[in-house]
Structure formats: structure tokens, C-alpha cells
mmCIF file of C-alpha atoms in Angstrom:
data_model
loop_
_atom_site.group_PDB
_atom_site.id
_atom_site.type_symbol
_atom_site.label_atom_id
_atom_site.label_comp_id
_atom_site.label_asym_id
_atom_site.label_seq_id
_atom_site.Cartn_x
_atom_site.Cartn_y
_atom_site.Cartn_z
ATOM 1 C CA ILE A 1 -84.260 -40.273 -15.905
ATOM 2 C CA SER A 2 -85.459 -38.543 -12.655
ATOM 3 C CA TYR A 3 -82.132 -40.485 -10.828
ATOM 4 C CA ARG A 4 -79.914 -39.736 -13.612
ATOM 5 C CA ILE A 5 -79.457 -43.129 -15.017
ATOM 6 C CA ASP A 6 -76.676 -43.659 -17.486
ATOM 7 C CA GLY A 7 -77.982 -46.911 -18.629
ATOM 8 C CA TYR A 8 -79.445 -49.996 -17.445
ATOM 9 C CA LEU A 9 -78.800 -53.983 -18.211
ATOM 10 C CA LEU A 10 -81.138 -56.734 -18.508
ATOM 11 C CA LYS A 11 -80.846 -60.103 -16.989
ATOM 12 C CA PRO A 12 -79.218 -62.338 -17.335
ATOM 13 C CA VAL A 13 -76.455 -59.831 -17.042
ATOM 14 C CA ASP A 14 -73.929 -60.105 -19.752
ATOM 15 C CA GLU A 15 -70.216 -59.739 -18.179
ATOM 16 C CA GLU A 16 -68.458 -58.175 -21.141
ATOM 17 C CA GLU A 17 -71.437 -55.806 -20.975
ATOM 18 C CA LEU A 18 -71.290 -54.793 -17.501
ATOM 19 C CA ILE A 19 -67.495 -54.421 -17.868
ATOM 20 C CA ASN A 20 -67.783 -51.916 -20.955
ATOM 21 C CA TYR A 21 -70.691 -49.798 -18.977
ATOM 22 C CA LEU A 22 -68.234 -49.604 -15.910
ATOM 23 C CA GLU A 23 -65.158 -48.379 -17.812
ATOM 24 C CA GLU A 24 -67.209 -45.808 -19.302
ATOM 25 C CA LEU A 25 -68.583 -44.630 -16.335
ATOM 26 C CA ARG A 26 -64.936 -44.500 -14.830
ATOM 27 C CA VAL A 27 -63.884 -42.362 -17.687
ATOM 28 C CA THR A 28 -66.872 -39.853 -17.187
ATOM 29 C CA ILE A 29 -66.450 -39.512 -13.407
ATOM 30 C CA ALA A 30 -62.929 -38.907 -14.144
ATOM 31 C CA GLN A 31 -63.650 -36.223 -16.460
ATOM 32 C CA GLU A 32 -66.178 -34.479 -13.851
ATOM 33 C CA ASP A 33 -63.614 -34.796 -11.101
ATOM 34 C CA ARG A 34 -60.895 -32.879 -13.537
ATOM 35 C CA PHE A 35 -63.591 -30.461 -14.526
ATOM 36 C CA SER A 36 -64.614 -29.927 -10.731
ATOM 37 C CA ARG A 37 -60.895 -29.421 -9.360
ATOM 38 C CA TRP A 38 -60.421 -27.185 -12.293
ATOM 39 C CA ASN A 39 -63.009 -24.752 -11.343
ATOM 40 C CA GLU A 40 -62.085 -24.668 -7.610
ATOM 41 C CA GLU A 41 -58.537 -23.920 -8.629
ATOM 42 C CA GLU A 42 -59.409 -21.151 -11.167
ATOM 43 C CA PRO A 43 -59.394 -18.473 -8.671
ATOM 44 C CA ALA A 44 -55.733 -19.352 -7.352
ATOM 45 C CA ARG A 45 -54.622 -19.654 -10.797
ATOM 46 C CA ASN A 46 -55.788 -16.479 -11.511
ATOM 47 C CA ARG A 47 -54.819 -14.577 -8.304
ATOM 48 C CA GLU A 48 -51.128 -16.115 -9.224
ATOM 49 C CA SER A 49 -50.847 -15.062 -12.903
ATOM 50 C CA LEU A 50 -51.962 -11.555 -11.430
ATOM 51 C CA MET A 51 -49.278 -11.413 -8.535
ATOM 52 C CA ARG A 52 -46.553 -12.407 -11.238
ATOM 53 C CA ALA A 53 -47.580 -9.615 -13.403
ATOM 54 C CA LEU A 54 -47.274 -7.315 -10.385
ATOM 55 C CA LEU A 55 -43.843 -8.245 -9.431
ATOM 56 C CA GLN A 56 -42.405 -8.137 -13.004
ATOM 57 C CA PRO A 57 -40.596 -5.191 -14.037
ATOM 58 C CA SER A 58 -42.655 -2.406 -15.602
ATOM 59 C CA THR A 59 -41.978 -2.150 -19.562
ATOM 60 C CA ALA A 60 -41.550 1.153 -21.361
ATOM 61 C CA GLU A 61 -44.676 0.263 -23.877
ATOM 62 C CA GLU A 62 -47.659 1.796 -22.705
ATOM 63 C CA GLY A 63 -50.267 -0.469 -21.303
ATOM 64 C CA GLU A 64 -47.942 -3.244 -21.556
ATOM 65 C CA ASN A 65 -47.794 -4.356 -17.662
ATOM 66 C CA ASP A 66 -50.198 -1.765 -15.609
ATOM 67 C CA PRO A 67 -49.294 -2.311 -12.079
ATOM 68 C CA ALA A 68 -51.752 -0.326 -10.656
ATOM 69 C CA LYS A 69 -54.343 -2.398 -12.254
ATOM 70 C CA HIS A 70 -53.012 -5.589 -11.134
ATOM 71 C CA ALA A 71 -52.779 -4.636 -7.497
ATOM 72 C CA ALA A 72 -56.620 -3.429 -7.800
ATOM 73 C CA ALA A 73 -57.601 -6.596 -9.303
ATOM 74 C CA LEU A 74 -55.497 -8.589 -6.334
ATOM 75 C CA GLY A 75 -57.389 -6.320 -3.886
ATOM 76 C CA LEU A 76 -54.308 -4.738 -2.157
ATOM 77 C CA LYS A 77 -54.360 -1.423 -0.405
ATOM 78 C CA PRO A 78 -52.741 1.495 -1.463
ATOM 79 C CA ASP A 79 -50.126 1.155 1.767
ATOM 80 C CA ARG A 80 -46.758 0.316 1.775
ATOM 81 C CA VAL A 81 -46.004 -3.178 1.075
ATOM 82 C CA GLU A 82 -42.585 -5.499 1.067
ATOM 83 C CA VAL A 83 -41.680 -8.794 -0.388
ATOM 84 C CA ILE A 84 -40.129 -11.707 1.085
ATOM 85 C CA LEU A 85 -38.700 -14.461 -0.632
ATOM 86 C CA LEU A 86 -37.550 -18.293 0.012
ATOM 87 C CA GLU A 87 -35.206 -20.234 -1.967
ATOM 88 C CA LEU A 88 -35.216 -24.026 -0.939
ATOM 89 C CA LEU A 89 -31.968 -25.872 -0.473
ATOM 90 C CA ALA A 90 -33.193 -29.617 -1.282
ATOM 91 C CA PRO A 91 -31.457 -32.424 0.670
ATOM 92 C CA ALA A 92 -29.683 -35.342 -0.951
ATOM 93 C CA GLY A 93 -32.238 -37.317 -2.441
ATOM 94 C CA GLY A 94 -34.791 -34.705 -2.306
ATOM 95 C CA SER A 95 -37.568 -35.179 -4.697
ATOM 96 C CA GLU A 96 -40.103 -32.906 -6.791
ATOM 97 C CA GLU A 97 -42.657 -34.665 -4.502
ATOM 98 C CA GLY A 98 -40.631 -33.492 -1.277
ATOM 99 C CA GLU A 99 -40.827 -29.761 -2.601
ATOM 100 C CA ARG A 100 -44.375 -29.704 -3.784
ATOM 101 C CA ALA A 101 -45.103 -30.877 -0.089
ATOM 102 C CA VAL A 102 -42.730 -28.008 1.496
ATOM 103 C CA LYS A 103 -44.673 -25.427 -0.626
ATOM 104 C CA ALA A 104 -47.805 -26.771 0.172
ATOM 105 C CA ALA A 105 -47.352 -26.294 4.111
ATOM 106 C CA VAL A 106 -45.758 -23.108 3.635
ATOM 107 C CA GLU A 107 -49.141 -21.893 1.700
ATOM 108 C CA GLN A 108 -51.187 -23.813 4.171
ATOM 109 C CA TYR A 109 -49.630 -21.898 7.218
ATOM 110 C CA PHE A 110 -49.192 -18.492 5.432
ATOM 111 C CA GLY A 111 -51.424 -18.406 2.487
ATOM 112 C CA SER A 112 -54.872 -17.589 4.173
ATOM 113 C CA SER A 113 -53.721 -14.262 6.046
ATOM 114 C CA GLU A 114 -54.983 -11.546 4.283
ATOM 115 C CA GLU A 115 -51.674 -9.346 5.354
ATOM 116 C CA ARG A 116 -49.467 -12.283 3.619
ATOM 117 C CA MET A 117 -50.149 -13.080 -0.064
ATOM 118 C CA PHE A 118 -48.344 -16.454 -0.929
ATOM 119 C CA PHE A 119 -46.920 -16.882 -4.371
ATOM 120 C CA THR A 120 -44.814 -18.751 -6.616
ATOM 121 C CA MET A 121 -41.872 -17.517 -8.871
ATOM 122 C CA PRO A 122 -39.493 -20.508 -9.590
ATOM 123 C CA PRO A 123 -36.903 -21.298 -8.475
ATOM 124 C CA TYR A 124 -38.538 -18.931 -5.391
ATOM 125 C CA ILE A 125 -41.276 -19.098 -3.317
ATOM 126 C CA GLY A 126 -42.706 -15.969 -1.451
ATOM 127 C CA PHE A 127 -45.011 -13.038 0.198
ATOM 128 C CA LEU A 128 -46.194 -9.923 -0.198
ATOM 129 C CA LEU A 129 -46.595 -8.433 2.964
ATOM 130 C CA GLN A 130 -49.272 -5.660 3.332
ATOM 131 C CA GLU A 131 -48.081 -4.704 6.456
ATOM 132 C CA PRO A 132 -43.951 -4.752 6.423
ATOM 133 C CA LEU A 133 -42.133 -6.180 9.522
ATOM 134 C CA PRO A 134 -41.530 -3.408 11.489
ATOM 135 C CA GLY A 135 -38.124 -4.364 12.893
ATOM 136 C CA GLU A 136 -35.642 -7.033 13.625
ATOM 137 C CA GLN A 137 -37.468 -9.084 16.044
ATOM 138 C CA GLU A 138 -40.606 -9.506 13.555
ATOM 139 C CA GLN A 139 -37.895 -10.574 11.062
ATOM 140 C CA GLU A 140 -36.419 -13.136 13.146
ATOM 141 C CA ARG A 141 -39.792 -14.560 14.312
ATOM 142 C CA LEU A 142 -41.025 -14.742 10.687
ATOM 143 C CA ARG A 143 -37.840 -17.003 9.993
ATOM 144 C CA GLU A 144 -38.147 -19.100 12.985
ATOM 145 C CA GLU A 145 -41.769 -19.848 12.021
ATOM 146 C CA LEU A 146 -40.770 -20.828 8.130
ATOM 147 C CA SER A 147 -38.024 -22.851 9.826
ATOM 148 C CA SER A 148 -40.172 -24.924 11.880
ATOM 149 C CA LEU A 149 -42.059 -25.678 8.763
ATOM 150 C CA ILE A 150 -39.495 -26.037 6.037
ATOM 151 C CA CYS A 151 -36.289 -27.627 7.712
ATOM 152 C CA ARG A 152 -38.551 -30.842 9.518
ATOM 153 C CA GLU A 153 -39.514 -31.969 5.851
ATOM 154 C CA GLY A 154 -35.857 -32.129 5.910
ATOM 155 C CA TYR A 155 -35.293 -29.125 3.760
ATOM 156 C CA ASP A 156 -33.250 -26.156 4.322
ATOM 157 C CA PHE A 157 -33.652 -22.922 2.824
ATOM 158 C CA SER A 158 -32.295 -18.994 2.521
ATOM 159 C CA ALA A 159 -34.979 -16.065 2.929
ATOM 160 C CA ALA A 160 -34.422 -12.345 2.088
ATOM 161 C CA THR A 161 -36.552 -9.366 2.519
ATOM 162 C CA GLY A 162 -36.496 -6.773 -0.462
ATOM 163 C CA GLY A 163 -37.714 -4.148 2.085
ATOM 164 C CA PRO A 164 -40.644 -1.873 2.329
ATOM 165 C CA VAL A 165 -41.827 0.372 -0.871
ATOM 166 C CA ALA A 166 -44.447 3.018 -0.921
ATOM 167 C CA GLY A 167 -47.367 1.188 -2.432
ATOM 168 C CA PRO A 168 -48.110 -2.053 -4.436
ATOM 169 C CA GLU A 169 -47.460 -0.605 -7.859
ATOM 170 C CA GLU A 170 -43.516 -0.620 -6.569
ATOM 171 C CA ALA A 171 -43.857 -4.154 -5.515
ATOM 172 C CA ALA A 172 -41.361 -5.132 -8.308
ATOM 173 C CA GLN A 173 -38.258 -3.152 -6.735
ATOM 174 C CA SER A 174 -38.814 -5.070 -3.574
ATOM 175 C CA PHE A 175 -38.960 -8.400 -5.547
ATOM 176 C CA GLN A 176 -35.935 -7.401 -7.312
ATOM 177 C CA VAL A 177 -33.818 -6.630 -4.238
ATOM 178 C CA ALA A 178 -34.810 -9.667 -2.685
ATOM 179 C CA ARG A 179 -33.937 -11.647 -5.569
ATOM 180 C CA GLU A 180 -30.537 -10.123 -5.766
ATOM 181 C CA LEU A 181 -30.145 -10.812 -2.257
ATOM 182 C CA LEU A 182 -30.402 -14.273 -2.547
ATOM 183 C CA ARG A 183 -28.308 -14.815 -5.483
ATOM 184 C CA ARG A 184 -25.677 -13.778 -2.746
ATOM 185 C CA ALA A 185 -26.790 -15.738 0.033
ATOM 186 C CA PHE A 186 -23.340 -17.614 0.276
ATOM 187 C CA PHE A 187 -21.915 -14.600 1.567
ATOM 188 C CA TYR A 188 -24.195 -13.809 4.354
ATOM 189 C CA ARG A 189 -24.582 -15.625 7.707
ATOM 190 C CA LYS A 190 -26.844 -18.618 8.218
ATOM 191 C CA GLY A 191 -30.055 -18.453 9.618
ATOM 192 C CA ILE A 192 -31.183 -14.836 9.541
ATOM 193 C CA LEU A 193 -33.602 -13.039 7.073
ATOM 194 C CA ILE A 194 -31.321 -11.154 4.484
ATOM 195 C CA SER A 195 -31.766 -7.645 4.162
ATOM 196 C CA ALA A 196 -30.166 -4.781 2.126
ATOM 197 C CA ASP A 197 -29.199 -3.340 5.803
ATOM 198 C CA LEU A 198 -25.790 -5.085 6.074
ATOM 199 C CA SER A 199 -25.272 -4.590 9.794
ATOM 200 C CA GLY A 200 -25.158 -7.939 11.384
ATOM 201 C CA MET A 201 -25.549 -9.829 8.252
ATOM 202 C CA LEU A 202 -22.130 -10.446 6.550
ATOM 203 C CA PHE A 203 -19.810 -13.140 8.034
ATOM 204 C CA PRO A 204 -17.119 -11.806 10.955
ATOM 205 C CA GLY A 205 -14.667 -10.067 9.498
ATOM 206 C CA VAL A 206 -16.483 -9.443 6.074
ATOM 207 C CA ALA A 207 -18.391 -6.437 7.330
ATOM 208 C CA GLU A 208 -15.471 -4.724 8.808
ATOM 209 C CA ALA A 209 -13.466 -5.153 5.303
ATOM 210 C CA TYR A 210 -16.222 -3.051 3.781
ATOM 211 C CA THR A 211 -16.221 -0.476 6.153
ATOM 212 C CA GLU A 212 -12.806 0.177 7.253
ATOM 213 C CA GLU A 213 -11.079 3.742 6.654
ATOM 214 C CA GLY A 214 -8.986 2.402 4.285
ATOM 215 C CA GLN A 215 -11.384 0.972 2.162
ATOM 216 C CA ASP A 216 -12.098 3.214 -1.087
ATOM 217 C CA ALA A 217 -15.617 4.880 -1.301
ATOM 218 C CA GLU A 218 -16.142 3.395 -4.990
ATOM 219 C CA SER A 219 -15.891 -0.574 -3.871
ATOM 220 C CA ARG A 220 -18.323 0.292 -0.913
ATOM 221 C CA LEU A 221 -20.769 2.139 -3.339
ATOM 222 C CA MET A 222 -20.605 -0.695 -5.677
ATOM 223 C CA LEU A 223 -21.425 -3.274 -2.929
ATOM 224 C CA ALA A 224 -24.473 -0.638 -1.431
ATOM 225 C CA VAL A 225 -25.724 -0.713 -4.956
ATOM 226 C CA GLU A 226 -25.669 -4.114 -5.667
ATOM 227 C CA THR A 227 -27.295 -5.249 -2.703
ATOM 228 C CA GLY A 228 -29.885 -2.458 -2.791
ATOM 229 C CA SER A 229 -29.080 -0.414 0.433
ATOM 230 C CA ARG A 230 -30.321 3.191 -0.163
ATOM 231 C CA ALA A 231 -29.469 4.450 3.088
ATOM 232 C CA ALA A 232 -25.749 3.836 2.425
ATOM 233 C CA ILE A 233 -25.450 5.068 -0.914
ATOM 234 C CA GLU A 234 -26.566 8.698 -0.151
ATOM 235 C CA PRO A 235 -23.415 9.640 2.180
ATOM 236 C CA LEU A 236 -21.111 7.367 -0.070
ATOM 237 C CA VAL A 237 -22.086 9.789 -3.041
ATOM 238 C CA ASP A 238 -21.734 12.745 -0.955
#
């Protein structure tokens, strides 16, 4: 009993009885292993649920979704944050197992940092940056790091930033902008971190079409609103 014996066999050992004991032990060990893994993964599941709730648009009903509460539970500082979204582009013959391997590699590389909180929001994966990217050089460096991880697995990807917002309670706004930009990724140059700032983002000739003297302000305003480019909206409205 002190050695936690599960059972015993008397000699001469009966083969069928031995097999039955081993099968029962295998089931018990498998159950204990699943229970242990479940407990280990519980904090990550809770964090993922809180992150998804934080990134959902707030509802009109009081108390149904409280971004401030979710941000506090995640331990986020009351400072500016930024959402980076990625959409994986599977190669021909790509499998779910390959996609999981890519996501695991990205999470292992970036997810342990306190400044970058990894999350999944199918079909996207992303990060909540607690220190927004200060400029184009940092954006380019981040994309190069992502490219070195993802492309070596045979996958390509599109990436977009929703831009900084005033605090974690407004992270859903940054998420929505990044998601909308990814939906239009086809129209942007490849190999960049897409942002709402259109300068240098569009294919050659497209940007000029939207900024040339003859383009009416209404169409330009529509593009600025759809891409979340707040800096371009105000002068167009004026």
C-alpha cells in the first residue's frame, strides 16, 4: 500500500490475468496523463478566452463585455497597445498539422515576452503589443522575424497592424482595423507589414490614382474610412 500498488498476481502467473491488469493500468495512466495536461494548459486557455473577449467589439448591453475587466485580468498596463494580425497562406498540399507547427513556432518565439501577448482568432493569429512599434524600421524588423519563422516551414503569410490605441480597453478597435486591412491584402505590396498609412503600401500607380488632383474627395474619403486611416480623414472632411 505504501508503494501505491494497484494489484498483485500469484505464481504461477496466468497470462490472461496479466494482460487484463496491464490493459487496466494503461487506461489509468492515460487518464492521469490527460488530466495532468489539462491542468497544465488551463492557464493558457483562460488567457486565450480573456484575450478573445477583449478583442470583441463592446456590446450595448451593460456588463455583457467589460474590456477594462478583461484587461485587468490579463495584467495589461493602462498604456497604449497595438494589435498585429497574421493570416497564414498554406502551400499546395499543406496540412492542418503543418499549420499547427507554424503557429506553435510563432508562439514559442514571441509568446513568452511580456511585451507581446500571443493569441489565435481563426483564421488569424496575432499579438497584442504592450509597447507599440515606434516606426517603420521596427515594423520591418518584426516582419523579417516572422518571415524567418514562417517561410522556412513552407508557408507564406500576410501581416497587418491595427495601429496604436490609447489603452487596452480600446484594443478591439486596433484589431478591427488590422482585420479589415488583411481582407484587402491583395491590393497591397507584398513583403510589408500593412498599416492604415497608405504611403508606400499600395502597388506602384495605385497610390497615385487615389491622390492625383482629379480624384474626387468622396472616393478618397471612402478609402480612408475603409482602411481606418484617421490621419487622412480629417483634411478630406474639411
